[in-house]
Amino acid sequence: MKSEHYDLIVIGAGSAARDGANKAAKEHGAKVALIERERWGGSCPNVACTPTKAYLVAADLAHKINTLANELGIEVGPATTNLAKVKARKETLKKPQPKWVEDLQAAGFDTYEGTASFVDAHTIRVGDAQLTADKVLIATGSRTAVPPIDGIEEIDWLDHISALELEELPQSLLIVGAGAVGLEFGQTFARFGSKVTIVDALDEIAPHTDQHAAKELREALTDEGIPIILGTFITKVAARDGTNVATIVPREGGMEQELEFDRLLLASGRRPNIEELNLEAAGLETHKLGIVVDERMRTNVPGIWAAGDVTGQEQFTPVAQYEARIAVEDMYHPGQGPVADYSVLPTAIFTDPELAGVGLTQMEAEEQGFEAETVMHPLKYVRRASYIDAKHGLFKIVFDCPSRRVLGLHVVAPAASDIVQGLSIAMRLGVTVDELANAHHVFPTFGEGVKAAAEQARARVTV
């Protein structure tokens, strides 16, 4: 059996893994090994961020041709989607797996393909190799969680990975989950031409976002012809008479209903990739959502850190990268580096309109004891919205009444992600609603809505 010692072993090769490995090698001269069992580069560039956004762009173009082109005086025929061609273009945007390995090795990393398994806290077996290291970073990511639905094993269900491999459009698509994945895929396939229905057990779509913003997006999707059934469980699925049937039941009780569907897409949660790591051999503590870590990404075992989806915290690519950098900083400067801070974390759902937010929601601000006030400005009153006949959207500011400091910003609009990203730095620096109201803005842009909301807040002078 091959034996090798490293300064750092990174389990995984996704966003967190690569950022952590790069920082350790470039800033600290570390000898680094990367272990990957399934997908070099991780989910984001291969089966998540990059390819899904390529589908969103295609769906948006088809939708605009069919709904807006004629209004603007552009004479074109109805747009139809050739899913095989959409898939083929998506494939051109991805780096081939051998190229990932070539690039990682050229950067000075040793790469091992296979399933990593702890022998002890500083020894890891992969294939016919046994590796040791002073430091270990676990960044194995997560996968689709399969909900407890009777008969699910008998259905050829889809998730965000396998849905991107389809070459024929499903006639009807039933989606379990109304979070970011379910909403983005739901609107995309509806615009491609599938009959889409979304079901979720919660009372509102897009959990963890502001309630007014979520409601506004839900109404936009519903008006587009996408039924969204909330407060409802799918209890059973089965094949019947050449199609599939789902049994749905209201969460608070009520009559069962049946929905027919061609394909089922699961988008109701994630599970950490930890089962095959033999964490018990290293003595690592876990919880339902993944590996337990502190604010510096330390596990309960000295010399082992974890970052990204595998910790079950904020599951976003930039956050995974951020956590990995915090972990590596702590490896080489114990206790001196930054701690993880998610208080000003911009997030977005890339539907049309987009839903983006940063900071506290109105409910969170009230729960934390702030004397919170809110202002909202409808998108329809923003000049640029009239150019595209946008009917749904809002700009909401949550602020602390005594200090006037902005606590949260929530936007439902085209380019909402860019607006929120741009203002997140201002929020981190403690911007007030009065400063936002006094700021210059480019006209006409959708950012005008934030200024209009801030001007409403400025009018509320505390006596």
XYZ file of C-alpha atoms in Angstrom:
463
model
C 0.000 0.000 0.000
C 1.332 3.432 -0.988
C 2.048 5.756 1.929
C 2.502 9.533 1.714
C 2.612 12.377 4.231
C 1.176 15.841 3.554
C 0.915 19.131 5.375
C -2.775 19.243 4.439
C -5.214 16.679 3.100
C -8.391 18.113 1.596
C -11.279 15.693 1.187
C -13.309 16.952 -1.753
C -12.510 18.987 -4.853
C -15.322 21.532 -4.960
C -15.369 25.237 -4.251
C -14.451 25.032 -0.563
C -11.795 22.385 -1.166
C -10.039 24.271 -3.948
C -10.077 27.634 -2.170
C -8.696 26.056 0.979
C -6.010 24.140 -0.915
C -4.953 27.223 -2.888
C -4.642 29.374 0.216
C -2.623 26.740 2.090
C -0.252 26.180 -0.820
C 0.238 29.757 -1.977
C 0.358 31.548 1.370
C 1.930 28.864 3.534
C 3.847 26.648 1.127
C 1.859 23.598 2.144
C 2.168 20.250 0.439
C -1.483 19.436 -0.319
C -3.392 16.339 -1.406
C -6.907 16.526 -2.868
C -9.200 13.499 -2.699
C -12.317 13.326 -4.885
C -14.634 10.367 -5.365
C -17.146 11.651 -7.902
C -16.790 15.053 -9.555
C -13.588 17.090 -9.875
C -14.476 20.770 -9.481
C -17.493 19.992 -7.334
C -21.145 20.786 -7.972
C -21.085 24.494 -8.790
C -19.281 24.462 -12.165
C -20.464 20.993 -13.163
C -24.078 20.468 -12.128
C -25.270 23.551 -10.251
C -24.417 27.262 -10.613
C -23.013 27.351 -14.146
C -25.259 24.892 -16.004
C -28.494 25.869 -14.262
C -27.983 29.539 -15.063
C -27.403 28.591 -18.702
C -30.861 27.001 -18.662
C -32.367 30.073 -16.987
C -30.986 32.331 -19.722
C -32.444 30.115 -22.449
C -35.842 29.990 -20.734
C -35.860 33.760 -20.216
C -35.143 34.388 -23.885
C -37.924 32.037 -25.003
C -40.346 33.715 -22.593
C -39.490 37.233 -23.768
C -39.924 36.246 -27.410
C -43.354 34.805 -26.651
C -44.634 37.513 -24.305
C -42.774 40.748 -24.921
C -41.382 40.812 -28.445
C -44.674 41.649 -30.140
C -45.382 44.429 -27.621
C -42.028 45.997 -28.489
C -42.678 45.804 -32.226
C -40.385 42.842 -32.845
C -42.003 40.434 -35.292
C -40.902 36.862 -34.610
C -42.610 33.511 -34.583
C -43.430 31.618 -31.380
C -40.303 30.349 -29.615
C -40.090 26.621 -28.949
C -37.379 24.869 -26.982
C -35.121 22.135 -28.323
C -34.001 20.711 -25.007
C -31.279 18.583 -26.588
C -29.663 21.708 -28.032
C -30.007 23.577 -24.723
C -28.255 20.664 -23.030
C -25.530 20.563 -25.696
C -24.735 24.237 -25.195
C -24.677 23.744 -21.441
C -22.055 21.048 -21.889
C -19.764 23.469 -23.744
C -19.654 25.700 -20.660
C -18.202 22.953 -18.470
C -14.559 22.020 -18.042
C -13.962 18.329 -18.869
C -13.050 16.138 -15.907
C -9.538 15.260 -17.190
C -8.827 18.983 -17.579
C -9.786 19.578 -13.941
C -7.251 16.981 -12.825
C -4.596 18.330 -15.186
C -5.054 21.882 -13.890
C -5.013 20.841 -10.234
C -1.839 18.839 -10.713
C -0.258 21.729 -12.628
C -1.018 23.921 -9.610
C 1.124 21.594 -7.507
C -1.518 19.416 -5.832
C -1.430 15.639 -5.628
C -4.808 14.238 -6.677
C -6.364 10.967 -5.541
C -9.566 9.612 -7.051
C -11.667 7.455 -4.790
C -13.594 7.389 -1.522
C -11.743 8.777 1.484
C -12.041 6.863 4.742
C -10.550 7.861 8.089
C -8.289 5.306 9.730
C -7.645 7.691 12.611
C -7.680 11.467 13.063
C -4.625 12.002 10.861
C -4.654 8.955 8.592
C -6.886 8.587 5.560
C -7.187 5.649 3.218
C -8.177 6.135 -0.434
C -7.955 3.199 -2.829
C -4.546 1.554 -2.414
C -3.013 4.628 -0.754
C -2.759 5.506 2.926
C -2.173 9.212 3.513
C -1.229 11.036 6.679
C -1.311 14.751 7.426
C -0.905 17.257 10.220
C -4.070 19.023 9.069
C -7.262 17.826 7.369
C -10.027 19.853 5.728
C -13.311 18.039 5.042
C -15.219 19.642 2.168
C -17.285 16.823 0.698
C -20.418 18.869 0.010
C -23.995 17.618 -0.039
C -26.519 15.850 -2.238
C -30.259 15.789 -2.837
C -32.251 14.584 0.150
C -34.906 12.020 -0.727
C -38.083 12.741 1.277
C -40.046 9.917 2.941
C -42.626 9.448 0.188
C -44.216 6.028 -0.145
C -43.283 4.513 -3.499
C -40.474 6.988 -4.271
C -38.056 4.097 -4.910
C -40.262 2.931 -7.768
C -40.248 6.295 -9.534
C -37.410 7.452 -11.791
C -37.209 10.792 -10.008
C -35.101 13.746 -11.064
C -32.994 16.220 -9.136
C -31.042 19.296 -10.218
C -28.346 17.024 -11.686
C -30.378 14.515 -13.681
C -32.861 17.172 -14.859
C -29.984 18.818 -16.714
C -29.394 15.573 -18.622
C -32.880 15.396 -20.153
C -33.071 15.759 -23.915
C -36.836 15.501 -24.193
C -39.119 17.932 -22.399
C -41.433 16.320 -19.824
C -45.064 16.898 -20.668
C -45.727 17.557 -17.000
C -43.303 18.088 -14.129
C -44.194 17.818 -10.444
C -41.661 19.535 -8.173
C -41.280 18.730 -4.478
C -39.972 21.844 -2.738
C -40.451 25.577 -3.226
C -36.959 26.748 -2.338
C -34.408 28.186 -4.750
C -33.874 24.957 -6.721
C -37.555 24.130 -7.047
C -38.520 27.661 -8.071
C -35.704 28.118 -10.588
C -36.253 24.740 -12.228
C -40.009 25.160 -12.082
C -40.024 28.435 -13.961
C -37.359 27.246 -16.401
C -39.222 24.102 -17.437
C -42.556 25.931 -17.514
C -41.048 28.438 -19.945
C -39.600 25.597 -21.986
C -43.119 24.205 -22.325
C -43.729 21.688 -19.526
C -46.822 21.838 -17.368
C -45.270 22.483 -13.952
C -46.773 22.137 -10.474
C -44.818 22.924 -7.283
C -45.764 21.411 -3.899
C -44.281 22.356 -0.524
C -45.176 21.520 3.081
C -44.478 25.061 4.295
C -46.928 27.962 4.209
C -44.847 30.121 1.873
C -42.249 29.683 -0.832
C -38.584 30.578 -0.437
C -38.028 29.888 3.275
C -35.533 32.146 5.054
C -36.463 35.092 2.818
C -38.646 38.052 3.757
C -42.334 37.122 3.775
C -43.464 40.083 1.664
C -40.775 39.339 -0.907
C -41.668 35.639 -1.006
C -45.358 36.426 -1.471
C -44.559 38.838 -4.302
C -42.504 36.226 -6.137
C -45.159 33.571 -5.597
C -47.793 35.816 -7.146
C -45.519 36.473 -10.133
C -45.014 32.744 -10.721
C -48.698 31.982 -10.234
C -49.680 34.667 -12.741
C -47.255 33.040 -15.167
C -49.319 29.875 -14.940
C -47.325 27.817 -12.425
C -49.578 26.331 -9.713
C -47.942 26.381 -6.271
C -49.599 24.204 -3.618
C -48.430 25.101 -0.113
C -48.964 23.577 3.324
C -49.204 20.173 1.653
C -47.291 16.886 1.793
C -46.818 14.400 -1.012
C -47.416 11.132 0.811
C -47.339 8.606 -2.020
C -46.362 8.242 -5.670
C -47.147 5.388 -8.014
C -47.240 4.447 -11.683
C -50.736 4.024 -13.088
C -52.108 3.531 -16.598
C -49.011 4.758 -18.398
C -48.502 7.818 -16.221
C -47.563 8.636 -12.604
C -49.854 9.720 -9.795
C -49.006 11.562 -6.572
C -51.220 11.601 -3.494
C -51.125 14.955 -1.715
C -52.505 15.750 1.748
C -52.844 19.158 3.482
C -50.419 19.458 6.390
C -53.169 20.524 8.800
C -55.455 17.705 7.714
C -58.052 17.448 5.014
C -59.008 15.423 1.983
C -56.444 13.615 -0.112
C -56.048 14.641 -3.743
C -54.273 13.049 -6.670
C -52.022 14.767 -9.203
C -50.904 13.147 -12.430
C -47.378 13.837 -13.611
C -44.870 12.718 -16.198
C -41.673 13.341 -14.181
C -40.981 14.156 -10.518
C -38.194 16.531 -9.450
C -36.949 16.482 -5.848
C -35.868 19.863 -4.483
C -36.857 19.771 -0.829
C -33.503 19.656 0.914
C -29.890 18.482 1.029
C -27.967 15.758 2.852
C -24.283 16.020 3.812
C -21.862 13.624 2.127
C -20.430 12.006 5.245
C -21.626 8.391 5.376
C -18.571 6.823 3.710
C -15.933 8.886 5.518
C -15.822 6.597 8.599
C -15.930 9.680 10.828
C -16.226 7.505 13.921
C -12.623 6.365 13.480
C -11.497 9.968 13.849
C -13.938 10.693 16.679
C -15.728 13.468 14.786
C -18.972 14.873 16.143
C -21.924 15.207 13.742
C -25.498 16.431 13.841
C -28.494 16.010 11.551
C -27.218 18.545 9.012
C -23.557 17.499 8.905
C -20.279 17.905 10.763
C -20.278 20.098 13.862
C -17.908 23.079 13.586
C -17.267 26.269 15.535
C -16.926 29.810 14.226
C -13.442 29.036 12.841
C -14.583 25.829 11.120
C -12.836 23.656 13.725
C -14.362 20.274 14.433
C -14.223 18.722 17.890
C -11.004 16.903 16.879
C -7.780 18.960 16.904
C -6.230 19.183 13.447
C -9.479 18.630 11.533
C -11.615 21.384 10.025
C -14.731 21.268 7.807
C -16.198 23.811 5.397
C -19.029 24.191 2.922
C -22.271 22.236 2.607
C -20.943 19.352 4.692
C -21.327 21.513 7.816
C -25.024 22.129 7.110
C -24.734 25.868 7.666
C -25.230 28.447 4.886
C -25.152 26.344 1.717
C -23.877 28.709 -0.958
C -20.753 28.482 -3.101
C -19.235 31.828 -2.012
C -19.895 30.900 1.630
C -18.138 27.558 1.166
C -15.101 29.353 -0.222
C -15.236 31.902 2.620
C -15.403 29.152 5.250
C -12.468 27.291 3.725
C -10.313 30.426 3.854
C -11.272 30.936 7.504
C -10.333 27.321 8.239
C -6.911 27.576 6.597
C -6.180 30.863 8.335
C -6.914 29.173 11.643
C -4.682 26.224 10.721
C -1.627 28.444 10.428
C -2.565 31.242 12.849
C -4.626 29.478 15.515
C -7.185 31.731 17.165
C -5.897 34.848 15.417
C -7.838 34.785 12.161
C -11.401 35.944 11.474
C -14.476 34.089 12.665
C -17.371 33.269 10.367
C -19.876 36.119 10.129
C -23.081 35.599 8.156
C -24.885 38.731 9.360
C -24.493 40.562 6.044
C -24.861 37.696 3.589
C -26.376 38.571 0.202
C -28.443 35.761 -1.310
C -30.575 35.429 -4.423
C -33.054 33.178 -6.184
C -32.537 33.571 -9.924
C -36.127 33.411 -11.067
C -37.732 36.175 -13.134
C -38.143 38.442 -11.287
C -35.220 37.625 -9.043
C -35.645 37.551 -5.280
C -32.581 38.805 -3.417
C -31.946 39.853 0.135
C -29.251 40.813 2.599
C -29.355 41.290 6.344
C -32.386 40.720 8.561
C -35.938 40.099 7.508
C -38.663 42.078 9.252
C -39.496 39.087 11.464
C -35.847 38.472 12.387
C -35.330 42.131 13.295
C -38.337 42.074 15.611
C -37.239 38.772 17.183
C -33.804 40.259 17.892
C -35.371 43.139 19.795
C -34.843 45.971 17.304
C -37.371 48.770 17.146
C -37.752 47.902 13.514
C -39.652 49.774 10.854
C -40.132 48.851 7.219
C -40.830 50.650 3.962
C -41.791 49.130 0.630
C -41.808 50.526 -2.879
C -43.606 48.555 -5.632
C -41.603 47.715 -8.743
C -44.403 48.945 -11.005
C -43.637 52.535 -9.942
C -40.037 52.266 -11.141
C -39.719 53.800 -14.592
C -37.650 51.008 -16.095
C -40.291 48.414 -15.163
C -42.637 49.948 -17.733
C -40.176 49.138 -20.527
C -40.642 45.401 -19.973
C -44.237 45.409 -18.685
C -43.061 44.169 -15.266
C -46.060 43.865 -12.968
C -44.643 42.096 -9.915
C -41.836 43.213 -7.655
C -40.918 45.283 -4.647
C -38.112 47.009 -2.781
C -38.277 46.613 0.994
C -36.012 48.169 3.591
C -35.957 47.039 7.223
C -34.355 49.631 9.493
C -33.797 50.352 13.161
C -35.944 53.325 14.101
C -33.689 54.948 16.766
C -30.385 54.654 14.868
C -31.890 54.751 11.344
C -29.430 51.989 10.416
C -30.476 49.651 7.618
C -30.943 46.135 9.002
C -32.169 44.384 5.874
C -32.806 44.942 2.194
C -35.145 42.705 0.171
C -35.741 43.095 -3.541
C -37.993 41.320 -6.033
C -37.078 42.682 -9.454
C -34.943 42.035 -12.503
C -31.280 42.364 -11.460
C -32.241 42.133 -7.780
C -29.075 40.116 -7.099
C -26.862 42.895 -8.469
C -28.714 45.557 -6.474
C -28.400 43.648 -3.207
C -24.769 42.726 -3.853
C -23.873 46.349 -4.507
C -25.515 47.579 -1.322
C -24.263 44.796 0.948
C -20.981 46.631 1.500
C -22.881 49.756 2.512
C -24.845 47.708 5.023
C -21.675 46.205 6.439
C -20.416 49.764 6.981
C -23.613 50.707 8.833
C -25.455 52.730 6.192
C -28.615 54.545 7.318
C -31.841 55.008 5.397
C -31.129 58.737 5.247
C -27.760 58.106 3.597
C -29.404 55.816 1.052
C -32.020 58.475 0.340
C -29.343 61.134 -0.174
C -27.169 58.954 -2.399
C -26.991 59.586 -6.134
C -28.310 56.828 -8.372
C -28.179 55.984 -12.051
C -31.446 56.709 -13.852
C -33.280 54.771 -15.101
C -32.251 51.566 -13.343
C -34.095 49.155 -11.104
C -31.933 50.447 -8.261
C -34.136 53.526 -8.340
C -36.603 51.498 -6.273
C -34.198 51.273 -3.335
C -33.729 55.042 -3.323
C -37.490 55.569 -3.490
C -38.003 53.264 -0.508
C -35.245 55.041 1.410
C -36.888 58.383 0.704
C -40.082 57.066 2.244
C -38.112 56.023 5.306
C -36.428 59.436 5.504
C -39.868 61.017 5.691
C -40.501 59.088 8.890
C -38.559 61.337 11.215
C -38.503 60.101 14.769
C -39.752 62.755 17.186
